[in-house]
PDB file of C-alpha atoms in Angstrom:
ATOM      1  CA  GLU A   1     104.951 127.731  93.746  1.00 81.00           C
ATOM      2  CA  ALA A   2     103.321 124.155  94.332  1.00 82.00           C
ATOM      3  CA  GLN A   3     101.763 122.950  91.098  1.00 92.00           C
ATOM      4  CA  VAL A   4     100.322 120.151  89.101  1.00 95.00           C
ATOM      5  CA  THR A   5     100.577 121.000  85.581  1.00 96.00           C
ATOM      6  CA  GLN A   6      98.649 119.160  82.750  1.00 96.00           C
ATOM      7  CA  ASN A   7      98.861 119.486  78.814  1.00 97.00           C
ATOM      8  CA  PRO A   8      97.061 119.940  76.803  1.00 96.00           C
ATOM      9  CA  ARG A   9      94.285 121.709  78.524  1.00 94.00           C
ATOM     10  CA  TYR A  10      91.999 121.345  75.491  1.00 94.00           C
ATOM     11  CA  LEU A  11      92.079 118.615  72.723  1.00 95.00           C
ATOM     12  CA  ILE A  12      89.749 117.489  70.159  1.00 95.00           C
ATOM     13  CA  THR A  13      90.986 114.374  68.400  1.00 95.00           C
ATOM     14  CA  VAL A  14      89.558 111.712  66.139  1.00 96.00           C
ATOM     15  CA  THR A  15      88.780 108.083  67.033  1.00 97.00           C
ATOM     16  CA  GLY A  16      91.815 105.642  67.060  1.00 97.00           C
ATOM     17  CA  LYS A  17      94.528 108.699  67.009  1.00 96.00           C
ATOM     18  CA  LYS A  18      96.878 107.770  69.947  1.00 97.00           C
ATOM     19  CA  LEU A  19      97.283 110.628  72.458  1.00 96.00           C
ATOM     20  CA  THR A  20      99.026 111.472  75.763  1.00 97.00           C
ATOM     21  CA  VAL A  21      98.158 113.938  78.349  1.00 98.00           C
ATOM     22  CA  THR A  22     100.963 114.772  80.472  1.00 98.00           C
ATOM     23  CA  CYS A  23     101.072 115.595  84.079  1.00 98.00           C
ATOM     24  CA  SER A  24     103.904 116.886  86.059  1.00 98.00           C
ATOM     25  CA  GLN A  25     104.145 118.053  89.647  1.00 97.00           C
ATOM     26  CA  ASN A  26     106.953 120.155  91.377  1.00 96.00           C
ATOM     27  CA  MET A  27     106.404 119.053  95.102  1.00 95.00           C
ATOM     28  CA  ASN A  28     108.320 115.854  95.128  1.00 95.00           C
ATOM     29  CA  HIS A  29     105.048 113.823  95.839  1.00 94.00           C
ATOM     30  CA  GLU A  30     105.208 110.059  95.923  1.00 92.00           C
ATOM     31  CA  TYR A  31     101.455 109.643  94.991  1.00 91.00           C
ATOM     32  CA  MET A  32      99.861 110.642  91.654  1.00 94.00           C
ATOM     33  CA  SER A  33      96.541 109.777  90.279  1.00 94.00           C
ATOM     34  CA  TRP A  34      94.478 110.336  87.236  1.00 96.00           C
ATOM     35  CA  TYR A  35      90.524 111.059  87.417  1.00 95.00           C
ATOM     36  CA  ARG A  36      87.940 111.721  84.727  1.00 96.00           C
ATOM     37  CA  GLN A  37      84.865 113.819  85.548  1.00 93.00           C
ATOM     38  CA  ASP A  38      81.620 113.334  83.934  1.00 92.00           C
ATOM     39  CA  PRO A  39      78.261 114.952  84.664  1.00 86.00           C
ATOM     40  CA  GLY A  40      76.322 113.370  87.407  1.00 84.00           C
ATOM     41  CA  LEU A  41      79.124 110.975  88.116  1.00 88.00           C
ATOM     42  CA  GLY A  42      81.689 113.106  89.978  1.00 87.00           C
ATOM     43  CA  LEU A  43      85.204 112.154  89.829  1.00 90.00           C
ATOM     44  CA  ARG A  44      86.164 108.572  88.890  1.00 93.00           C
ATOM     45  CA  GLN A  45      89.653 107.432  89.435  1.00 93.00           C
ATOM     46  CA  ILE A  46      91.366 105.933  86.371  1.00 96.00           C
ATOM     47  CA  TYR A  47      94.861 104.962  87.503  1.00 95.00           C
ATOM     48  CA  TYR A  48      97.206 105.725  90.351  1.00 93.00           C
ATOM     49  CA  SER A  49     100.830 105.432  91.452  1.00 93.00           C
ATOM     50  CA  MET A  50     102.223 105.301  94.763  1.00 90.00           C
ATOM     51  CA  ASN A  51     105.797 105.967  93.550  1.00 91.00           C
ATOM     52  CA  VAL A  52     108.112 105.498  90.652  1.00 94.00           C
ATOM     53  CA  GLU A  53     107.373 102.239  88.759  1.00 93.00           C
ATOM     54  CA  VAL A  54     104.589 101.420  90.805  1.00 92.00           C
ATOM     55  CA  THR A  55     101.264 101.831  89.260  1.00 95.00           C
ATOM     56  CA  ASP A  56      97.661 100.375  89.727  1.00 92.00           C
ATOM     57  CA  LYS A  57      94.317 100.592  88.325  1.00 93.00           C
ATOM     58  CA  GLY A  58      91.530 102.601  89.702  1.00 91.00           C
ATOM     59  CA  ASP A  59      87.839 102.248  89.069  1.00 90.00           C
ATOM     60  CA  VAL A  60      87.647 102.996  85.341  1.00 94.00           C
ATOM     61  CA  PRO A  61      90.929 101.925  83.762  1.00 96.00           C
ATOM     62  CA  GLU A  62      89.734 100.500  80.474  1.00 96.00           C
ATOM     63  CA  GLY A  63      91.307 102.176  77.410  1.00 97.00           C
ATOM     64  CA  TYR A  64      93.803 104.029  79.303  1.00 98.00           C
ATOM     65  CA  LYS A  65      97.601 103.286  80.156  1.00 98.00           C
ATOM     66  CA  VAL A  66      99.928 105.379  82.596  1.00 98.00           C
ATOM     67  CA  SER A  67     103.479 104.992  83.292  1.00 96.00           C
ATOM     68  CA  ARG A  68     105.779 106.415  86.270  1.00 97.00           C
ATOM     69  CA  LYS A  69     109.259 106.457  85.164  1.00 97.00           C
ATOM     70  CA  GLU A  70     110.110 109.638  87.016  1.00 96.00           C
ATOM     71  CA  LYS A  71     108.599 110.835  90.118  1.00 96.00           C
ATOM     72  CA  ARG A  72     107.599 114.213  88.789  1.00 97.00           C
ATOM     73  CA  ASN A  73     105.580 112.956  85.833  1.00 98.00           C
ATOM     74  CA  PHE A  74     102.470 110.691  85.378  1.00 98.00           C
ATOM     75  CA  PRO A  75     101.540 110.688  81.763  1.00 98.00           C
ATOM     76  CA  LEU A  76      98.029 109.368  80.834  1.00 98.00           C
ATOM     77  CA  ILE A  77      98.005 107.449  77.548  1.00 98.00           C
ATOM     78  CA  LEU A  78      94.915 106.855  75.318  1.00 97.00           C
ATOM     79  CA  GLU A  79      96.031 104.187  72.776  1.00 95.00           C
ATOM     80  CA  SER A  80      93.002 104.307  70.690  1.00 97.00           C
ATOM     81  CA  PRO A  81      90.557 106.920  72.033  1.00 97.00           C
ATOM     82  CA  SER A  82      86.876 106.310  71.531  1.00 97.00           C
ATOM     83  CA  PRO A  83      84.047 108.940  71.893  1.00 97.00           C
ATOM     84  CA  ASN A  84      83.056 107.672  75.188  1.00 96.00           C
ATOM     85  CA  GLN A  85      86.515 108.810  76.538  1.00 97.00           C
ATOM     86  CA  THR A  86      85.224 112.294  75.881  1.00 97.00           C
ATOM     87  CA  SER A  87      85.621 113.867  79.349  1.00 97.00           C
ATOM     88  CA  LEU A  88      87.516 116.134  81.678  1.00 95.00           C
ATOM     89  CA  TYR A  89      90.463 114.685  83.146  1.00 97.00           C
ATOM     90  CA  PHE A  90      92.266 115.677  86.274  1.00 95.00           C
ATOM     91  CA  CYS A  91      95.746 114.598  87.458  1.00 96.00           C
ATOM     92  CA  ALA A  92      96.354 114.858  91.197  1.00 93.00           C
ATOM     93  CA  SER A  93      99.390 114.418  93.507  1.00 93.00           C
ATOM     94  CA  SER A  94     100.261 114.296  97.092  1.00 89.00           C
ATOM     95  CA  LEU A  95     102.756 113.056  99.674  1.00 87.00           C
ATOM     96  CA  LYS A  96     102.273 109.445 100.726  1.00 81.00           C
ATOM     97  CA  GLY A  97      99.645 108.951 103.617  1.00 76.00           C
ATOM     98  CA  VAL A  98      95.994 109.511 103.626  1.00 69.00           C
ATOM     99  CA  GLY A  99      96.083 112.545 105.693  1.00 70.00           C
ATOM    100  CA  ASN A 100      98.081 114.555 103.118  1.00 77.00           C
ATOM    101  CA  THR A 101      96.288 117.167 101.126  1.00 80.00           C
ATOM    102  CA  ILE A 102      95.897 116.165  97.493  1.00 86.00           C
ATOM    103  CA  TYR A 103      96.661 118.877  94.817  1.00 90.00           C
ATOM    104  CA  PHE A 104      94.811 118.688  91.503  1.00 91.00           C
ATOM    105  CA  GLY A 105      95.817 120.142  88.181  1.00 93.00           C
ATOM    106  CA  GLU A 106      93.529 122.349  86.410  1.00 91.00           C
ATOM    107  CA  GLY A 107      91.950 119.879  84.075  1.00 93.00           C
ATOM    108  CA  SER A 108      92.297 118.650  80.590  1.00 96.00           C
ATOM    109  CA  TRP A 109      89.238 118.723  78.256  1.00 95.00           C
ATOM    110  CA  LEU A 110      89.373 116.061  75.743  1.00 97.00           C
ATOM    111  CA  THR A 111      86.764 115.571  72.959  1.00 96.00           C
ATOM    112  CA  VAL A 112      86.952 112.445  70.811  1.00 97.00           C
ATOM    113  CA  VAL A 113      85.050 112.868  67.549  1.00 96.00           C
TER     114      VAL A 113
ATOM    115  CA  ALA B   1      83.138  99.277  98.896  1.00 68.00           C
ATOM    116  CA  GLN B   2      82.412 102.799 100.182  1.00 74.00           C
ATOM    117  CA  SER B   3      80.113 105.104  98.251  1.00 86.00           C
ATOM    118  CA  VAL B   4      78.996 108.716  98.507  1.00 92.00           C
ATOM    119  CA  THR B   5      75.677 110.236  97.609  1.00 94.00           C
ATOM    120  CA  GLN B   6      75.071 113.974  97.282  1.00 96.00           C
ATOM    121  CA  PRO B   7      71.290 114.251  96.755  1.00 95.00           C
ATOM    122  CA  ASP B   8      71.247 117.811  95.415  1.00 95.00           C
ATOM    123  CA  ILE B   9      72.372 118.168  91.925  1.00 93.00           C
ATOM    124  CA  HIS B  10      71.782 121.892  91.860  1.00 96.00           C
ATOM    125  CA  ILE B  11      71.165 124.507  94.516  1.00 97.00           C
ATOM    126  CA  THR B  12      70.395 128.207  94.250  1.00 97.00           C
ATOM    127  CA  VAL B  13      70.882 130.500  97.134  1.00 97.00           C
ATOM    128  CA  SER B  14      70.625 134.269  97.590  1.00 97.00           C
ATOM    129  CA  GLU B  15      73.792 136.141  98.419  1.00 97.00           C
ATOM    130  CA  GLY B  16      73.901 136.551 102.344  1.00 97.00           C
ATOM    131  CA  ALA B  17      71.758 133.411 102.923  1.00 97.00           C
ATOM    132  CA  SER B  18      72.883 130.348 104.782  1.00 97.00           C
ATOM    133  CA  LEU B  19      73.878 127.367 102.909  1.00 97.00           C
ATOM    134  CA  GLU B  20      73.973 123.516 103.556  1.00 97.00           C
ATOM    135  CA  LEU B  21      75.105 120.950 101.015  1.00 98.00           C
ATOM    136  CA  ARG B  22      74.315 117.279 101.857  1.00 98.00           C
ATOM    137  CA  CYS B  23      76.490 114.459 101.630  1.00 97.00           C
ATOM    138  CA  ASN B  24      75.698 110.815 102.796  1.00 96.00           C
ATOM    139  CA  TYR B  25      78.287 108.076 102.672  1.00 92.00           C
ATOM    140  CA  SER B  26      78.293 104.217 102.711  1.00 88.00           C
ATOM    141  CA  TYR B  27      81.157 102.741 104.761  1.00 80.00           C
ATOM    142  CA  GLY B  28      81.466 100.067 107.282  1.00 70.00           C
ATOM    143  CA  ALA B  29      83.774 101.993 109.736  1.00 74.00           C
ATOM    144  CA  THR B  30      84.601 105.640 110.126  1.00 75.00           C
ATOM    145  CA  PRO B  31      85.889 106.924 106.823  1.00 82.00           C
ATOM    146  CA  TYR B  32      87.889 109.933 106.057  1.00 88.00           C
ATOM    147  CA  LEU B  33      85.830 112.657 104.830  1.00 91.00           C
ATOM    148  CA  PHE B  34      86.591 115.452 102.635  1.00 92.00           C
ATOM    149  CA  TRP B  35      85.008 118.355 100.816  1.00 96.00           C
ATOM    150  CA  TYR B  36      86.393 119.927  97.647  1.00 95.00           C
ATOM    151  CA  VAL B  37      85.241 122.884  95.519  1.00 96.00           C
ATOM    152  CA  GLN B  38      85.651 123.251  91.998  1.00 93.00           C
ATOM    153  CA  SER B  39      85.384 126.848  90.483  1.00 89.00           C
ATOM    154  CA  PRO B  40      84.631 127.100  86.813  1.00 83.00           C
ATOM    155  CA  GLY B  41      87.515 126.100  84.722  1.00 78.00           C
ATOM    156  CA  GLN B  42      89.559 125.267  87.762  1.00 80.00           C
ATOM    157  CA  GLY B  43      90.948 122.110  89.391  1.00 83.00           C
ATOM    158  CA  LEU B  44      89.593 120.964  92.794  1.00 89.00           C
ATOM    159  CA  GLN B  45      90.504 122.711  96.120  1.00 91.00           C
ATOM    160  CA  LEU B  46      90.208 121.092  99.486  1.00 91.00           C
ATOM    161  CA  LEU B  47      87.947 122.958 101.773  1.00 95.00           C
ATOM    162  CA  LEU B  48      88.152 120.829 104.970  1.00 94.00           C
ATOM    163  CA  LYS B  49      88.607 117.329 106.090  1.00 92.00           C
ATOM    164  CA  TYR B  50      87.593 115.069 108.933  1.00 92.00           C
ATOM    165  CA  PHE B  51      89.712 112.249 110.260  1.00 86.00           C
ATOM    166  CA  SER B  52      88.752 111.726 113.913  1.00 85.00           C
ATOM    167  CA  GLY B  53      87.986 113.762 116.993  1.00 87.00           C
ATOM    168  CA  ASP B  54      85.703 116.943 117.064  1.00 90.00           C
ATOM    169  CA  THR B  55      82.932 116.139 114.668  1.00 92.00           C
ATOM    170  CA  LEU B  56      82.497 119.759 113.642  1.00 96.00           C
ATOM    171  CA  VAL B  57      85.316 120.792 111.510  1.00 96.00           C
ATOM    172  CA  GLN B  58      86.238 124.147 110.219  1.00 96.00           C
ATOM    173  CA  GLY B  59      87.553 124.784 106.719  1.00 96.00           C
ATOM    174  CA  ILE B  60      88.688 127.496 104.551  1.00 95.00           C
ATOM    175  CA  LYS B  61      86.625 130.294 103.061  1.00 94.00           C
ATOM    176  CA  GLY B  62      84.268 130.252 106.218  1.00 96.00           C
ATOM    177  CA  PHE B  63      82.950 126.710 105.531  1.00 97.00           C
ATOM    178  CA  GLU B  64      82.368 124.147 108.098  1.00 98.00           C
ATOM    179  CA  ALA B  65      80.988 120.613 108.099  1.00 98.00           C
ATOM    180  CA  GLU B  66      79.595 118.295 110.752  1.00 97.00           C
ATOM    181  CA  PHE B  67      80.235 114.442 110.805  1.00 95.00           C
ATOM    182  CA  LYS B  68      77.207 112.670 112.259  1.00 94.00           C
ATOM    183  CA  ARG B  69      77.810 108.908 112.466  1.00 91.00           C
ATOM    184  CA  SER B  70      74.337 108.054 113.234  1.00 91.00           C
ATOM    185  CA  GLN B  71      73.206 109.486 109.941  1.00 93.00           C
ATOM    186  CA  SER B  72      76.316 108.680 107.857  1.00 93.00           C
ATOM    187  CA  SER B  73      76.331 112.206 106.988  1.00 95.00           C
ATOM    188  CA  PHE B  74      78.934 114.877 106.624  1.00 96.00           C
ATOM    189  CA  ASN B  75      77.151 118.071 105.445  1.00 98.00           C
ATOM    190  CA  LEU B  76      78.822 121.337 104.604  1.00 98.00           C
ATOM    191  CA  ARG B  77      77.609 124.557 105.793  1.00 98.00           C
ATOM    192  CA  LYS B  78      78.292 128.403 105.621  1.00 98.00           C
ATOM    193  CA  PRO B  79      76.225 131.071 107.501  1.00 97.00           C
ATOM    194  CA  SER B  80      76.243 133.673 104.772  1.00 97.00           C
ATOM    195  CA  VAL B  81      77.100 132.896 101.075  1.00 97.00           C
ATOM    196  CA  HIS B  82      78.995 135.303  98.874  1.00 96.00           C
ATOM    197  CA  TRP B  83      78.772 135.395  95.088  1.00 95.00           C
ATOM    198  CA  SER B  84      82.109 134.044  94.792  1.00 94.00           C
ATOM    199  CA  ASP B  85      81.019 130.825  96.467  1.00 96.00           C
ATOM    200  CA  ALA B  86      79.137 129.744  93.146  1.00 96.00           C
ATOM    201  CA  ALA B  87      81.032 126.544  92.170  1.00 96.00           C
ATOM    202  CA  GLU B  88      80.673 122.701  92.200  1.00 95.00           C
ATOM    203  CA  TYR B  89      81.115 121.061  95.469  1.00 97.00           C
ATOM    204  CA  PHE B  90      82.300 117.455  95.957  1.00 95.00           C
ATOM    205  CA  CYS B  91      82.221 115.274  99.054  1.00 95.00           C
ATOM    206  CA  ALA B  92      84.703 112.602  99.051  1.00 91.00           C
ATOM    207  CA  VAL B  93      85.346 109.419 101.192  1.00 88.00           C
ATOM    208  CA  GLY B  94      88.652 107.964 101.979  1.00 82.00           C
ATOM    209  CA  ASP B  95      89.169 104.471 103.190  1.00 71.00           C
ATOM    210  CA  PRO B  96      92.419 104.076 105.391  1.00 65.00           C
ATOM    211  CA  ASP B  97      92.504 100.424 104.033  1.00 62.00           C
ATOM    212  CA  TYR B  98      92.279 101.574 100.563  1.00 58.00           C
ATOM    213  CA  GLY B  99      95.231 103.809 100.688  1.00 61.00           C
ATOM    214  CA  GLN B 100      94.905 107.387  99.567  1.00 67.00           C
ATOM    215  CA  ASN B 101      92.203 106.709  96.754  1.00 74.00           C
ATOM    216  CA  PHE B 102      88.996 108.665  97.284  1.00 80.00           C
ATOM    217  CA  VAL B 103      85.483 107.982  96.144  1.00 86.00           C
ATOM    218  CA  PHE B 104      83.927 111.178  94.980  1.00 90.00           C
ATOM    219  CA  GLY B 105      80.138 112.013  95.041  1.00 92.00           C
ATOM    220  CA  PRO B 106      78.532 113.207  91.934  1.00 92.00           C
ATOM    221  CA  GLY B 107      78.761 117.067  93.120  1.00 94.00           C
ATOM    222  CA  THR B 108      76.382 119.711  93.735  1.00 96.00           C
ATOM    223  CA  ARG B 109      76.488 122.931  91.619  1.00 96.00           C
ATOM    224  CA  LEU B 110      75.771 126.011  93.735  1.00 97.00           C
ATOM    225  CA  SER B 111      74.464 129.106  92.046  1.00 97.00           C
ATOM    226  CA  VAL B 112      74.347 132.465  94.050  1.00 97.00           C
ATOM    227  CA  LEU B 113      71.673 135.121  93.133  1.00 96.00           C
ATOM    228  CA  PRO B 114      72.636 138.722  93.682  1.00 91.00           C
TER     229      PRO B 114
END
């Protein structure tokens, strides 16, 4: 079954404690992306990757890092989380090319206290 | 840069009634347009998309949307709403020159009354 898998699904953490949200897809997709969803703002792109070792900033990259060492994985790293990073995070992937369907993970609820 | 507005934050309709969710975009040329649905606790699922051609596009679950260039709109419609349609709906705009990255609207939450 085609899947984008995120972990953890739910996390409460404290300010400044580094955390990583993993994302893995089993569809051999070149394109992967991270979004955050906040009430009234929709989804905003954090980072994206067009292929292995190729990453670029989205609209709201501050406070986040990503890496793309393997095609299937695209972890999101919060080096020093702050309360304003409390949000619902989505990972997404697709084949290269605008016409291809983007598949979303189920989301990761992150609370920073 | 492109932008997307969804004027209605929350809409409530009765089951069996018709539905129209509004989406307006700002973009210099003809963008790629999408509607996604997010059910509670779930990720986003693509309902339909428009790239070119016929301005009325059909999607899954009985939804359709119409692209109107003169109004910069891409409204989503369904003739008869089912209780299972209660969800959040997002309009998104893709720019062919911007690769695969979308701009999402803020979303419209749909509630369905029995």
